[in-house]
Short mmCIF file of C-alpha atoms and ligand atoms in Angstrom, two decimals:
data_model
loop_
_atom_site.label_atom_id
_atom_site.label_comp_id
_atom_site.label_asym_id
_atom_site.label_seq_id
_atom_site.Cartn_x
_atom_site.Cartn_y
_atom_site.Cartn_z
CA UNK A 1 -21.85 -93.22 -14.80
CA UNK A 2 -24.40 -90.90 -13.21
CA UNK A 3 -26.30 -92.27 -10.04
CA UNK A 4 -29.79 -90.77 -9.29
CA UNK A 5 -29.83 -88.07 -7.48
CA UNK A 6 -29.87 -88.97 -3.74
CA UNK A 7 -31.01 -87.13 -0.43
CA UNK A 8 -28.19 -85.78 1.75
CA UNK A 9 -29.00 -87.87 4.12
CA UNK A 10 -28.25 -90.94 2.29
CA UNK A 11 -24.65 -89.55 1.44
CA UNK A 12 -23.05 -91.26 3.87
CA UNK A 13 -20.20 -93.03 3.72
CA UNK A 14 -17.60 -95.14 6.02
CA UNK A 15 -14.23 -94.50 5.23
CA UNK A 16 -12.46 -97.65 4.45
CA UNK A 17 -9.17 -98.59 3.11
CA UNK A 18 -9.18 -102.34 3.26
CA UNK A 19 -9.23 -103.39 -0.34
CA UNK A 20 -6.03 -102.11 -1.16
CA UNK A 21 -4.65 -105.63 -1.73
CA UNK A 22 -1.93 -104.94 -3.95
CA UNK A 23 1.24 -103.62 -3.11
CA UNK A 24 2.63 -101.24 -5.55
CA UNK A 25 5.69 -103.83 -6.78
CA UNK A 26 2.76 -106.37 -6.65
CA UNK A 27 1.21 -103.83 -9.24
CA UNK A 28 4.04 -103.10 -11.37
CA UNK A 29 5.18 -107.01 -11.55
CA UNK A 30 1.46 -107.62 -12.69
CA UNK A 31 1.56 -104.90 -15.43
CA UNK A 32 5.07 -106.16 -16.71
CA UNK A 33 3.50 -109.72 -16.95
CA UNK A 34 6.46 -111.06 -14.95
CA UNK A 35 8.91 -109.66 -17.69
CA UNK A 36 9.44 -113.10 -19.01
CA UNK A 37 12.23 -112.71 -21.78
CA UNK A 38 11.60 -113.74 -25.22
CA UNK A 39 13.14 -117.11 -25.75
CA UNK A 40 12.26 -120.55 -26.36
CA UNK A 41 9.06 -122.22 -25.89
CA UNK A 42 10.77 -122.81 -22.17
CA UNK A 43 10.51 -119.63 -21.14
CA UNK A 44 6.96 -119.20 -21.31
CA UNK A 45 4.82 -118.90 -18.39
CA UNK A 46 1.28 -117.82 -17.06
CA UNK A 47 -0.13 -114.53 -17.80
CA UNK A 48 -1.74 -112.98 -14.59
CA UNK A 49 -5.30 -113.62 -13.28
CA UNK A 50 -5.70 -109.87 -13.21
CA UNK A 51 -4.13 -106.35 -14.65
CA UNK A 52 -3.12 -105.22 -10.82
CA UNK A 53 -5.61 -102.89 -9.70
CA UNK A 54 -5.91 -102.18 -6.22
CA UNK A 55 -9.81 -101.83 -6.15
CA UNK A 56 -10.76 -105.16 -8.42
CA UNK A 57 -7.68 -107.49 -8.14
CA UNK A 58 -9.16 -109.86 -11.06
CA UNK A 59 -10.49 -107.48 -13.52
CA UNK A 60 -8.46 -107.48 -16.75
CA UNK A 61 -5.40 -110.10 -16.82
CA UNK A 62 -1.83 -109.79 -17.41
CA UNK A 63 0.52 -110.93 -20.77
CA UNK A 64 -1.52 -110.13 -23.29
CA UNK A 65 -3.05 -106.85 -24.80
CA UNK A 66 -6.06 -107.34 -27.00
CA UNK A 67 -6.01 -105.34 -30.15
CA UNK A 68 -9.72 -106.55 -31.63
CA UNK A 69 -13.12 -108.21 -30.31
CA UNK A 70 -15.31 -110.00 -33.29
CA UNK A 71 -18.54 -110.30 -31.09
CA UNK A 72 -21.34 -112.67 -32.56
CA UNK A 73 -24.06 -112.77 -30.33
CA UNK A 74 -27.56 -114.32 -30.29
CA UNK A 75 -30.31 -113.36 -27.89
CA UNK A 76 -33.55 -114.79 -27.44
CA UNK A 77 -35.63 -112.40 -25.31
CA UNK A 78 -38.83 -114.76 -24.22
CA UNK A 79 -36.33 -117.22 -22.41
CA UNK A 80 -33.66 -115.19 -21.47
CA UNK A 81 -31.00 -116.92 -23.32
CA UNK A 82 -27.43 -116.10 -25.59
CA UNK A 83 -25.79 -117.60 -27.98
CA UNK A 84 -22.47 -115.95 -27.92
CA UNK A 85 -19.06 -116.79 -29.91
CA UNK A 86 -15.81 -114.04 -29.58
CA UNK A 87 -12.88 -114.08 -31.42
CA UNK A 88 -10.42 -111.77 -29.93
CA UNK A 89 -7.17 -111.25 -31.55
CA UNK A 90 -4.79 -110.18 -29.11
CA UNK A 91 -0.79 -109.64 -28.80
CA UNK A 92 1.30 -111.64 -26.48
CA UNK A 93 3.71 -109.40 -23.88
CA UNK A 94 5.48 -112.30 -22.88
CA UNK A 95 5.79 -115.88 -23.54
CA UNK A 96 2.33 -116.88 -22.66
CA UNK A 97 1.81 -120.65 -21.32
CA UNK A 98 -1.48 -119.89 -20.31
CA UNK A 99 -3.49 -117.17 -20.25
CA UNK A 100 -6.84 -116.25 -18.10
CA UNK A 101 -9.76 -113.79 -19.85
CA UNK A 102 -12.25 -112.70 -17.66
CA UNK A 103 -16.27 -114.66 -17.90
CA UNK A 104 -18.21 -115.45 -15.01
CA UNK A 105 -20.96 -117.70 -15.42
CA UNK A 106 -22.61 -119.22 -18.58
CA UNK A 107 -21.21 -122.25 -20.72
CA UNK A 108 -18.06 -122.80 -22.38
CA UNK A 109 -18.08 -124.81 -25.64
CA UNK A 110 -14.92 -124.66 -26.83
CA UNK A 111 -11.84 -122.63 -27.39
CA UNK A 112 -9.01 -122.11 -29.79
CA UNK A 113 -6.02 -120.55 -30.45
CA UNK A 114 -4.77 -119.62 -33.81
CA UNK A 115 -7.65 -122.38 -35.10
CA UNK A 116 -6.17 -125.08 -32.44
CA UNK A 117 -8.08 -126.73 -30.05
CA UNK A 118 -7.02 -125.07 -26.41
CA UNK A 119 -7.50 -127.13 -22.99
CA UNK A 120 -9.50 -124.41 -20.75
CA UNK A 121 -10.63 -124.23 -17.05
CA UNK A 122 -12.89 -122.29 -15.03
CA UNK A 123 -12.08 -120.52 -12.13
CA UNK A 124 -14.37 -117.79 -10.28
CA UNK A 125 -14.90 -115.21 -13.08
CA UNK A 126 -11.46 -116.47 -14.90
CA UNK A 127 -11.49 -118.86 -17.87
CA UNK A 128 -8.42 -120.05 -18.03
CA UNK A 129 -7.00 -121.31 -21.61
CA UNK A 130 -3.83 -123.22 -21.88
CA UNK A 131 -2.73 -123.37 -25.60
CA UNK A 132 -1.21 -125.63 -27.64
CA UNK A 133 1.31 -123.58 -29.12
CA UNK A 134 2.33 -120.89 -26.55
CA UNK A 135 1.64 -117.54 -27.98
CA UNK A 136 5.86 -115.76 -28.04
CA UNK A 137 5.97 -112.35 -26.84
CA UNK A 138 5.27 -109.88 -29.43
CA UNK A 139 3.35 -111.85 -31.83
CA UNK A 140 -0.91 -111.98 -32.18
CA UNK A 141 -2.58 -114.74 -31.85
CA UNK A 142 -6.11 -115.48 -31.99
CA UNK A 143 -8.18 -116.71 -29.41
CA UNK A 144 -12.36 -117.75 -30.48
CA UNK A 145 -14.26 -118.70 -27.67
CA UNK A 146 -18.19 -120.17 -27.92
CA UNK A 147 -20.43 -119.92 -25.49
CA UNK A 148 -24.22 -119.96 -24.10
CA UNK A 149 -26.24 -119.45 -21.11
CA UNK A 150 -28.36 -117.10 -19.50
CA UNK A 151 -26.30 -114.36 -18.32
CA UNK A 152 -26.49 -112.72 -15.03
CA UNK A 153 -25.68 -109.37 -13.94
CA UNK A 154 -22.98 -109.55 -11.41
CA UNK A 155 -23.43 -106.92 -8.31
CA UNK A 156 -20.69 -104.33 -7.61
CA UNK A 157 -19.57 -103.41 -4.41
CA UNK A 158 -21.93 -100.82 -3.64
CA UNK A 159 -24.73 -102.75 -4.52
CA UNK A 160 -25.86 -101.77 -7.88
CA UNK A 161 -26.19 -104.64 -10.96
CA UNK A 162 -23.60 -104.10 -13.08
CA UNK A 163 -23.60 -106.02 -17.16
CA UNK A 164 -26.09 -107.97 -18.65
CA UNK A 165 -29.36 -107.07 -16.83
CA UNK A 166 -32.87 -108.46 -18.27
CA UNK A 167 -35.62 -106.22 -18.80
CA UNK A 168 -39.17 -106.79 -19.97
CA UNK A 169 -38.41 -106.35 -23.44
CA UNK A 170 -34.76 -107.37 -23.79
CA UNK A 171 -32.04 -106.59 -21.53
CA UNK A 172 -29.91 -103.34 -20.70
CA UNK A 173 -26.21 -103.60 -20.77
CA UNK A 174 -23.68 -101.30 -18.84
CA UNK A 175 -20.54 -102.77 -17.47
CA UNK A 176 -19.05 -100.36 -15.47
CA UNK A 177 -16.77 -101.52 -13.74
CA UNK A 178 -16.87 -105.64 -14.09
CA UNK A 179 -20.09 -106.24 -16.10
CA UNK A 180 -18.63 -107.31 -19.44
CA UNK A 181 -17.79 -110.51 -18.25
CA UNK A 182 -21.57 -111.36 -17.94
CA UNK A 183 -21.98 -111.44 -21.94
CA UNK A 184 -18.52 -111.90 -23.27
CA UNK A 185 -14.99 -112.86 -22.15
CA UNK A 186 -12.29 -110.24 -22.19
CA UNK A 187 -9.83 -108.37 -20.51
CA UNK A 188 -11.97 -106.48 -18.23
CA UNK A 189 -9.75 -103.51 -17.06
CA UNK A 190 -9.87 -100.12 -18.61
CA UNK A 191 -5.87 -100.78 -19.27
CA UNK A 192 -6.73 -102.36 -22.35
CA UNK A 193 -8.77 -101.18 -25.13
CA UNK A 194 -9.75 -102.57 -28.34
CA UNK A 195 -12.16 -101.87 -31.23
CA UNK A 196 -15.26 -103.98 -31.86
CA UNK A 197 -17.04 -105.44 -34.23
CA UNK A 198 -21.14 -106.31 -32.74
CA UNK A 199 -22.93 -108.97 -34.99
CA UNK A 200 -26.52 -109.16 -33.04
CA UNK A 201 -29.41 -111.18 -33.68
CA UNK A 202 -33.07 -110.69 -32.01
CA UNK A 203 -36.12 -112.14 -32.15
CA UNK A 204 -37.69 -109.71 -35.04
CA UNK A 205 -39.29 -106.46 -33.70
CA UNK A 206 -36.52 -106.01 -31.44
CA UNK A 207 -33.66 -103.64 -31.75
CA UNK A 208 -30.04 -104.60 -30.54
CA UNK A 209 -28.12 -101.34 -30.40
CA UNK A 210 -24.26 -101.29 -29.51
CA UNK A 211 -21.32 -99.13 -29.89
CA UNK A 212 -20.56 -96.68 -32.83
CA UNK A 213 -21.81 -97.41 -36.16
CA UNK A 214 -24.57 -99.52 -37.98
CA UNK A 215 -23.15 -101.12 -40.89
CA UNK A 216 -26.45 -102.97 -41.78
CA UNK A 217 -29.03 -104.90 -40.75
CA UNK A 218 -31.15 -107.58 -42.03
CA UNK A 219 -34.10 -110.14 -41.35
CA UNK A 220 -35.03 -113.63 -42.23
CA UNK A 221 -36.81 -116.42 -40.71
CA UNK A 222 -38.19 -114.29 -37.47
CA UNK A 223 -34.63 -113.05 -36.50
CA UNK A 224 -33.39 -109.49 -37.45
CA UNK A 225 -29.17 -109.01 -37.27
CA UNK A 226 -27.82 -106.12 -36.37
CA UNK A 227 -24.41 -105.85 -37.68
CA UNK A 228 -22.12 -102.95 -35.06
CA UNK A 229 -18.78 -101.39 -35.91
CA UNK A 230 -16.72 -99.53 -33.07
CA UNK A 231 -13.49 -98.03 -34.71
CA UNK A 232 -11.83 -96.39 -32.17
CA UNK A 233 -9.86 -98.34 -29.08
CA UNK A 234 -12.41 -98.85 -26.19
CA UNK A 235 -12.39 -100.31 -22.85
CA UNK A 236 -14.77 -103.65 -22.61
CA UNK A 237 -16.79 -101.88 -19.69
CA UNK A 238 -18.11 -99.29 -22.03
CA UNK A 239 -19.14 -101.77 -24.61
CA UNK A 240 -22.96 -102.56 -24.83
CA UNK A 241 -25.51 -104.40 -26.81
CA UNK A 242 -28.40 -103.19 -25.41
CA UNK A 243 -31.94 -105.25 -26.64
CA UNK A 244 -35.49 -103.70 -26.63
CA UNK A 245 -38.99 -102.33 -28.61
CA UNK A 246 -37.07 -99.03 -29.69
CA UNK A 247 -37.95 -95.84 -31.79
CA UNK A 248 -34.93 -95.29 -33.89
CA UNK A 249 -33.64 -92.45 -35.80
CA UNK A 250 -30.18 -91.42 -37.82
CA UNK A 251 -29.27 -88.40 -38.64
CA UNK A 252 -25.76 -87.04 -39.24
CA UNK A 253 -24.16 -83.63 -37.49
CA UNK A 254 -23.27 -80.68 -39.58
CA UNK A 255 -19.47 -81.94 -38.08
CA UNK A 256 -19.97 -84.91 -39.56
CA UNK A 257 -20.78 -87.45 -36.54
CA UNK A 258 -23.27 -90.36 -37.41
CA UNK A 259 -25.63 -90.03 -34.35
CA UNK A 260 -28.24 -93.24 -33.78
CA UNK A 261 -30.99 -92.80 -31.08
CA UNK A 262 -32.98 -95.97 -29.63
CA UNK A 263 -35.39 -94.95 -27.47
CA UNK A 264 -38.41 -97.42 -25.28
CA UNK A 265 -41.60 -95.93 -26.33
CA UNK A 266 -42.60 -95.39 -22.71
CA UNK A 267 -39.84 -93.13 -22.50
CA UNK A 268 -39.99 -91.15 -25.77
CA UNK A 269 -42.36 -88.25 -24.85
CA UNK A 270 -40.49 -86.83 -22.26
CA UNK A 271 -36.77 -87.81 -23.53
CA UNK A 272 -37.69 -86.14 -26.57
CA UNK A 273 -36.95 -82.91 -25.73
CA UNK A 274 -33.71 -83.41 -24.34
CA UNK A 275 -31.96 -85.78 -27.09
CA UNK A 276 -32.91 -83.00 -29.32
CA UNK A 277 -30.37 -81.41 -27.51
CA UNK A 278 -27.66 -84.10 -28.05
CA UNK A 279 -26.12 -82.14 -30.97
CA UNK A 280 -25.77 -78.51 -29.52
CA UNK A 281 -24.43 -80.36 -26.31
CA UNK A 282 -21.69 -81.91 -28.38
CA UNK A 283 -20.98 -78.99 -30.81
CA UNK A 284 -20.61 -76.99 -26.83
CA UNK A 285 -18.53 -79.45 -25.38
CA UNK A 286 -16.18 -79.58 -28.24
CA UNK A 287 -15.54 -75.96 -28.20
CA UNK A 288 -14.64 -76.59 -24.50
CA UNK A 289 -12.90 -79.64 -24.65
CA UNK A 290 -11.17 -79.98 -28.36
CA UNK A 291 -12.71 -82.33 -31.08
CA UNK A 292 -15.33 -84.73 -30.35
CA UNK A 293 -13.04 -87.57 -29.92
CA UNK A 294 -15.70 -90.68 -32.26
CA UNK A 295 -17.21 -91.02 -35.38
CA UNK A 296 -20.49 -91.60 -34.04
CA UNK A 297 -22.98 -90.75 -31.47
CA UNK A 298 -26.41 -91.17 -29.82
CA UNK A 299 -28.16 -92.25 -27.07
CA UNK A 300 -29.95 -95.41 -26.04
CA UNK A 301 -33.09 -94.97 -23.60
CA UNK A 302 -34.10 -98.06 -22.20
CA UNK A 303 -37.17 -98.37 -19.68
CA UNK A 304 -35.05 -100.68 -16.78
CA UNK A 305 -36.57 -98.66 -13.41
CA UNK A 306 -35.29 -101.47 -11.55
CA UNK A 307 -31.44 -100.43 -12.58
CA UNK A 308 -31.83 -96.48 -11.94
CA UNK A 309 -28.50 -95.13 -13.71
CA UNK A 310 -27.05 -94.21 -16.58
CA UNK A 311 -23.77 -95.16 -18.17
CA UNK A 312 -21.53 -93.36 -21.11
CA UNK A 313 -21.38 -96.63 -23.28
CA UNK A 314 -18.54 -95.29 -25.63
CA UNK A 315 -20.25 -93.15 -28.96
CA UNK A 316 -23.75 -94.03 -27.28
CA UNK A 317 -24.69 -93.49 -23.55
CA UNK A 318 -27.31 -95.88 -22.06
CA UNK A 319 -29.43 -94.10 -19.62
CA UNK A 320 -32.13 -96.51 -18.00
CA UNK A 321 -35.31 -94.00 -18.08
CA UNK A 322 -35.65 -90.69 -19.90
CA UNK A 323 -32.51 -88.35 -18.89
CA UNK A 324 -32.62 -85.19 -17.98
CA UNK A 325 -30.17 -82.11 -19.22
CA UNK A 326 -27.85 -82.68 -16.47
CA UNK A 327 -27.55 -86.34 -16.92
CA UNK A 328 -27.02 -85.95 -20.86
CA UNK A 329 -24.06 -83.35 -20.50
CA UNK A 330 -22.33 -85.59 -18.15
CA UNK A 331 -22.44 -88.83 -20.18
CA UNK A 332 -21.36 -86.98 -23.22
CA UNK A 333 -18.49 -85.52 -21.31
CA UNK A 334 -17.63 -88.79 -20.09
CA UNK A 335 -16.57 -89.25 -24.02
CA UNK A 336 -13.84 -87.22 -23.85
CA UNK A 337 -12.91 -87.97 -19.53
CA UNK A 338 -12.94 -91.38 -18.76
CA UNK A 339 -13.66 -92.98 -22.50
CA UNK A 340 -11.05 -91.03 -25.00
CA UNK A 341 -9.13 -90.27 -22.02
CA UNK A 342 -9.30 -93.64 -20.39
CA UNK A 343 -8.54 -94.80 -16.21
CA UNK A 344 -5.09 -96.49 -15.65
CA UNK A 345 -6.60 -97.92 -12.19
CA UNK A 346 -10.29 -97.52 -10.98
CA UNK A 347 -8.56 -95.63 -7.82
CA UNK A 348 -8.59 -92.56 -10.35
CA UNK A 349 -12.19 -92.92 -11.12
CA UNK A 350 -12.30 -88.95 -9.87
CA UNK A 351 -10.56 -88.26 -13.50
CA UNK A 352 -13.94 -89.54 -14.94
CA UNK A 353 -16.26 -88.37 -12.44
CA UNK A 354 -15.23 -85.03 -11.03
CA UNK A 355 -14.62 -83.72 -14.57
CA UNK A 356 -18.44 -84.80 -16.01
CA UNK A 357 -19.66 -83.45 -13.13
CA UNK A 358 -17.74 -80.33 -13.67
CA UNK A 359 -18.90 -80.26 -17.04
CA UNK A 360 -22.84 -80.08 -15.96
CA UNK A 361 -21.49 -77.59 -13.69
CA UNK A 362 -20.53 -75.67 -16.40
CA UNK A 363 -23.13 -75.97 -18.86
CA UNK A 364 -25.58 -74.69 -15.99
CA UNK A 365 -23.32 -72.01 -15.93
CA UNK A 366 -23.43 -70.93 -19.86
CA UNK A 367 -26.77 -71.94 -20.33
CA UNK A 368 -29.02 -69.56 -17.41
CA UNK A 369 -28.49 -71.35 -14.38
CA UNK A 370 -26.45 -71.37 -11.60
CA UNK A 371 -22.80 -70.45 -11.54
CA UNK A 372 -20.29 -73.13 -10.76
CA UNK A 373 -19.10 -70.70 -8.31
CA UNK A 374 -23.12 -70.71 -6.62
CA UNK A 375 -22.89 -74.46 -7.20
CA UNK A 376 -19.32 -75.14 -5.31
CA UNK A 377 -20.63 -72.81 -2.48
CA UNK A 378 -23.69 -74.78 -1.80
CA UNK A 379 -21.93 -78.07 -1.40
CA UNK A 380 -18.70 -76.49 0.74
CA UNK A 381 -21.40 -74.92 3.07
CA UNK A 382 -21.94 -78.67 4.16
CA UNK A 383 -20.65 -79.10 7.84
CA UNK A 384 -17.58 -81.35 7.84
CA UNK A 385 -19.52 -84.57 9.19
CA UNK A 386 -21.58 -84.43 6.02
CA UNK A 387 -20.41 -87.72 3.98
CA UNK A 388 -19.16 -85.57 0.87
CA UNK A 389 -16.09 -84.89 3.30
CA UNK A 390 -15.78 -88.82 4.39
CA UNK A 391 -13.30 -89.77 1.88
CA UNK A 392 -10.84 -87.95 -0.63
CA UNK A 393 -12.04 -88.34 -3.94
CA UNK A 394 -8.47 -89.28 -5.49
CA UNK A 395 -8.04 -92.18 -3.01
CA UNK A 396 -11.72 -93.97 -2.34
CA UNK A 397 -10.33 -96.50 -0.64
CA UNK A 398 -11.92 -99.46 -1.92
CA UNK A 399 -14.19 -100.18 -4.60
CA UNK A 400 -17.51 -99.62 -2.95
CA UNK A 401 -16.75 -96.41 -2.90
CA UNK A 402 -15.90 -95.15 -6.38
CA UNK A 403 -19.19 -93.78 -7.49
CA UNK A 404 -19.88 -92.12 -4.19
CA UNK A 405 -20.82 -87.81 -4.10
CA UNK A 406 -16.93 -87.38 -3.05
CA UNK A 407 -15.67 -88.61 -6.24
CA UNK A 408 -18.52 -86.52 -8.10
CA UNK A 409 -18.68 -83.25 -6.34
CA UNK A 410 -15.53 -83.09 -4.38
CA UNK A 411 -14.07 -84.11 -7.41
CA UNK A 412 -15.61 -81.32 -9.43
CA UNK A 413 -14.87 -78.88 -6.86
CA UNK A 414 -11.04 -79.62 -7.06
CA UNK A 415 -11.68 -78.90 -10.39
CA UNK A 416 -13.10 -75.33 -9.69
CA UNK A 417 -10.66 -74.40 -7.35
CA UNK A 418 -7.35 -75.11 -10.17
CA UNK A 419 -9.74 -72.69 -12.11
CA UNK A 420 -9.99 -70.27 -9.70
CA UNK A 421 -6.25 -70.31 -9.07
CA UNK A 422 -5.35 -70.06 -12.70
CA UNK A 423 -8.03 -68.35 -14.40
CA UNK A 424 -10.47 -69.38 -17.05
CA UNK A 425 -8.74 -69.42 -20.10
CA UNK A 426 -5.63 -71.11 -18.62
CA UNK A 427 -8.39 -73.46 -16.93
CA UNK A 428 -9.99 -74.36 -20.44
CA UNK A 429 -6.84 -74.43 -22.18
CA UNK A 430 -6.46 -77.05 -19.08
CA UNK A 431 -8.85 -79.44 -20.14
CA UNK A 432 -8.58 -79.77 -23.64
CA UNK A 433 -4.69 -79.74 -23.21
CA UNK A 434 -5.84 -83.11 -20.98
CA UNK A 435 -8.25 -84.67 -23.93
CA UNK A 436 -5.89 -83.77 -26.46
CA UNK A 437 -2.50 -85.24 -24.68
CA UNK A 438 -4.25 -88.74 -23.60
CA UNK A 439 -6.84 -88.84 -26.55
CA UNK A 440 -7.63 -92.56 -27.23
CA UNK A 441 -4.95 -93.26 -24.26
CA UNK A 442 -5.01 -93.42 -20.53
CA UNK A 443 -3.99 -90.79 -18.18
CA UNK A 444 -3.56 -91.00 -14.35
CA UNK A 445 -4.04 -88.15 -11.76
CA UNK A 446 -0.09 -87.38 -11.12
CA UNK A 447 0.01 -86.78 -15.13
CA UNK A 448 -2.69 -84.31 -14.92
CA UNK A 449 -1.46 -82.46 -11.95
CA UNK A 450 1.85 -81.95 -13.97
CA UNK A 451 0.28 -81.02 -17.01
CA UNK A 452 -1.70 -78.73 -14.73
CA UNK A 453 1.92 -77.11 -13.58
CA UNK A 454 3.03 -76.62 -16.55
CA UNK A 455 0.03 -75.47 -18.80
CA UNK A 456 -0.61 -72.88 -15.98
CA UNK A 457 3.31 -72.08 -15.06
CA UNK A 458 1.93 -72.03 -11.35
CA UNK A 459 2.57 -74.62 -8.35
CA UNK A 460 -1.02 -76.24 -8.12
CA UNK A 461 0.18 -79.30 -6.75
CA UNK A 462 -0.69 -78.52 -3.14
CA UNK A 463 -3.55 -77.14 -4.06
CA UNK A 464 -4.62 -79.84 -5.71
CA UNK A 465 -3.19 -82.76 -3.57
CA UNK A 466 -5.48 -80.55 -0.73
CA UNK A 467 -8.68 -81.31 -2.94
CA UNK A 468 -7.87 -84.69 -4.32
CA UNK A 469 -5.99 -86.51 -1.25
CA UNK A 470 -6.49 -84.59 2.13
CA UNK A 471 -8.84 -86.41 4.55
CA UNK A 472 -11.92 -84.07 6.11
CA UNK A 473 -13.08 -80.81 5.27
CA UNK A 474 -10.60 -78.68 2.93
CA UNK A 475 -10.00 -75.21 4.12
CA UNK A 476 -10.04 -72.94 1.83
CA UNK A 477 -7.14 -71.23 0.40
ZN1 LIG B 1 -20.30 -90.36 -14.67
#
C-alpha cells in the first residue's frame, strides 16, 4: 500500500502496544488448529475463529488451508448491489466439526459442503458452517457459499476504508488488511494463499478488472462477463475486482508477461505517461530483485478521490487517481515483497513496506535523482520527537499503526544501513536471495535477518535488531 504523501506535521504517532492480544502459545495453538489427531468422526472439533495474529485476532481462521477460490460475482452499479456465489475448495488440518470463514455483512443463502446442505451461523465478521460430514484432516472438501447484498467497506484501524468501496461509476476494491470479507468469504490472513478464478458480470459499458489474466469476455442481454484467471497462490487481501468506465489496453512484454491496463478516463492524460513506464520498471526491478515472480501485469486507475491510496492488488496494482513514478515502483515492488514473498503476521508489515519504499529509494537513485544515501540523511536529520522515531517499525504495536512513516521510511532506512554494512553487491545479492528463498511463500523478519548473516558472512543482527526493534532515535553506528 502507498498512503499519500503527508506533511511532517501530521506524522505523529502514539506509541501503543495494547492490541497484542495473543500470547505466543495462544498463537502457535491457533496455527496448529488444536493438533486434533486424525481419528474417527469423534475426534473432530472446531477450527479457530481466526489464524492467531496479534494485530487482527479474527482475520483468517484456523483448520483448514484453502487451496482454490471459484468467484462468481454479479454487480449492478446503479443500485449498488452483488450477486455473489464462492466455491472454495480447501484442505482440512484437522478433523474439522465446524469451521468459521471470514464475511461481514451482506446475505447468506445457503451453504454446502462437498454438495451437502451445511447448517451456518453468523457471528461478527465470522460465518460459521457446521457440516454434515466433518471434513478428516488431510482430505479437501468443498465448501460453495451464495450470497447478496450491498457490500460495505469496513474501516481499518487507522481510519482508512478498506474492501469493497462504491464509486461513481462502479466500485474500487483493495483489501488490505481485512477488506475481502466485504465481497467474498475467505480466510482473510496473508497465511493462506490460493489461486483464483474471477467470473464478473456488469451492467454493459462497464469494465470489471481483477487479478492476472483475461481468459474472455462476453455480452448478452445488457450484461458483459468478464471471465479472470489468477494462477499463482495469493493472499485474499490482494485480490480485487475492481468495476468502472475504463480505457483498456493489452500488450505483452518482450519477457513474456501479459500486462492489462484499465484506466478512468478522467485519469488517463496524466497517468499516461507513467504506465508507459510499467514495463522498463519491471524489466529494472527484475534485474534487482530476480524474475518477475507472475504471468501477468498491469495497472488499474480508478478515479475514487474519496479513498486516496493505492494498493499492489497481486499482477495488477489499483491506485485510486493517476500515480506518480514513485507510487508505481513501489506497488510493483510490492510483487516481489509482501505478494511473492508473503507476511506470516501483519506485525512484519515492515518486510512489505520498508523494502517498496527502499525500492523507490533506489530507482531515484539509478534514474537522476537523489541518492538513497541523500534520501536516508534527510529523514535521520529529523529531531528524535519527530513521529518517524515513535515506534520501531518491526514491532508497531497494534494495528493502527502498520501503515504509519516508521514502517515505510524507518523501515527502508534499516534497509540502507545492512547495505552500507555489507556493500552493494552483497546487499543486492541480499534481496533477491530473499525473493528467490520465499518466492510464492511467506517469510518473517527473524528468517531474513539470518539469511542476512549468512548471505553477507557478517553479524548484522544487532545492527539490524537496532533499526527494526529499538525504541527512539537510532544512533548511528
Ligand atoms: Zn506499500
Amino acid at each position: 500500500m502507498r498512503p499519500p504523501r503527508r506533511s511532517a506535521a501530521r506524522r505523529t504517532t502514539v506509541l501503543s502496544r495494547e492490541a497484542v492480544l495473543l500470547t505466543v502459545p495462544a498463537v502457535l495453538a491457533a496455527l496448529l488448529g488444536a493438533a486434533a489427531p486424525a481419528g474417527s468422526a469423534g475426534t473432530a472439533k472446531p477450527g479457530a475463529p481466526g489464524a492467531g495474529d496479534a494485530y487482527f485476532p479474527l482475520s483468517g481462521n484456523g483448520g483448514y488451508d484453502v487451496n482454490h477460490y471459484d468467484l462468481t460475482l454479479r454487480y449492478d452499479v446503479a443500485s449498488r448491489h452483488l450477486d455473489g456465489k464462492a466455491v472454495l475448495t480447501a484442505r482440512a488440518t484437522q478433523d474439522l466439526s465446524r469451521f468459521d470463514l471470514d464475511l461481514k455483512g451482506l446475505s447468506v443463502t445457503g451453504v454446502t459442503v462437498d454438495g451437502s446442505a451445511a447448517r451456518f451461523t453468523r457471528d461478527g465478521q465470522e460465518l460459521v458452517v457446521t457440516p454434515r460430514h466433518a471434513p478428516r484432516k488431510g482430505r479437501d472438501f468443498r465448501v460453495t457459499v451464495t450470497y447478496r447484498g450491498t457490500p460495505k467497506p469496513v474501516t481499518d484501524p487507522d481510519g482508512s476504508p478498506d474492501g469493497w468501496i462504491p464509486t461513481d461509476d462502479g466500485a474500487f476494491v483493495a483489501n488490505q488488511p481485512q477488506g475481502a470479507m466485504t465481497w467474498f468469504p475467505s480466510n482473510s490472513h496473508p497465511t493462506d494463499k490460493a489461486t483464483y478464478d474471477f467470473t464478473v458480470t456488469v451492467p454493459k459499458g462497464y469494465t470489471a478488472v481483477a487479478n492476472g489474466v483475461l481468459r474472455g469476455q462476453s455480452t448478452a442481454h445488457g450484461l458483459t462477463t468478464f471471465r479472470w484467471h489468477a494462477a499463482d497462490p495469493m493472499a485474499a487481501y490482494l485480490a480485487t475486482a475492481t468495476v468502472g468506465t475504463f480505457q483498456t489496453e493489452s500488450f505483452t512484454t518482450r519477457d513474456g508477461v501479459k500486462v492489462y491496463n484499465a484506466v478512468d478516463a478522467r485519469e488517463a492524460k496524466k497517468a499516461a505517461p507513467v504506465l508507459k513506464k510499467l514495463p522498463s520498471v519491471l524489466e529494472w526491478e527484475s534485474k534487482l530483485f530476480g524474475p518477475y515472480p507472475f504471468r501477468a501485469a498491469g495497472s488499474i486507475v480508478d478515479h475514487a478521490p474519496s479513498v486516496g491510496y493505492a494498493l499492489e492488488t497481486q499482477t495488477r496494482p489499483v491506485y485510486s487517481s493517476a500515480p506518480d513514478m514513485d507510487t508505481l515502483v513501489h506497488e510493483s515492488a510490492h510483487q516481489w515483497f509482501g505478494d511473492s514473498v508473503s507476511l506470516t503476521s501483519w506485525k512484519d508489515i515492515w518486510l512489505n513496506e520498508g523494502f517498496a519504499s527502499y525500492a523507490e529509494w533506489l530507482y531515484n537513485e539509478q534514474h537522476g535523482g537523489d541518492s538513497a544515501q541523500k534520501t536516508f540523511d534527510a529523514l535521520y536529520a529529523r529531531p528524535a520527537k519527530d513521529g518517524l522515531w515513535a515506534y520501531p517499525p518491526g514491532d508497531p504495536g497494534s494495528g493502527k499503526n502498520i501503515f504509519g512513516d516508521p514502517v515505510y521510511e524507518r523501515g527502508a532506512m534499516a534497509l540502507h544501513e545492512l547495505r552500507r554494512a555489507v556493500g552493494d553487491k552483497t546487499f543486492l545479492r541480499i534481496l533477491r536471495a530473499w525473493a528467490d528463498a520465499h518466492r510464492a511463500g511467506h517469510g518473517t523478519t527473524a528468517q531474513f535477518t539470518r539469511l542476512a548473516q549468512r548471505e553477507s558472512g557478517k553479524d548484522v543482527g544487532p545492527l539490524l535488531h537496532t533499526w527494526l526493534y529499538a525504541k527512539g532515535k537510532p544512533a548511528r553506528a
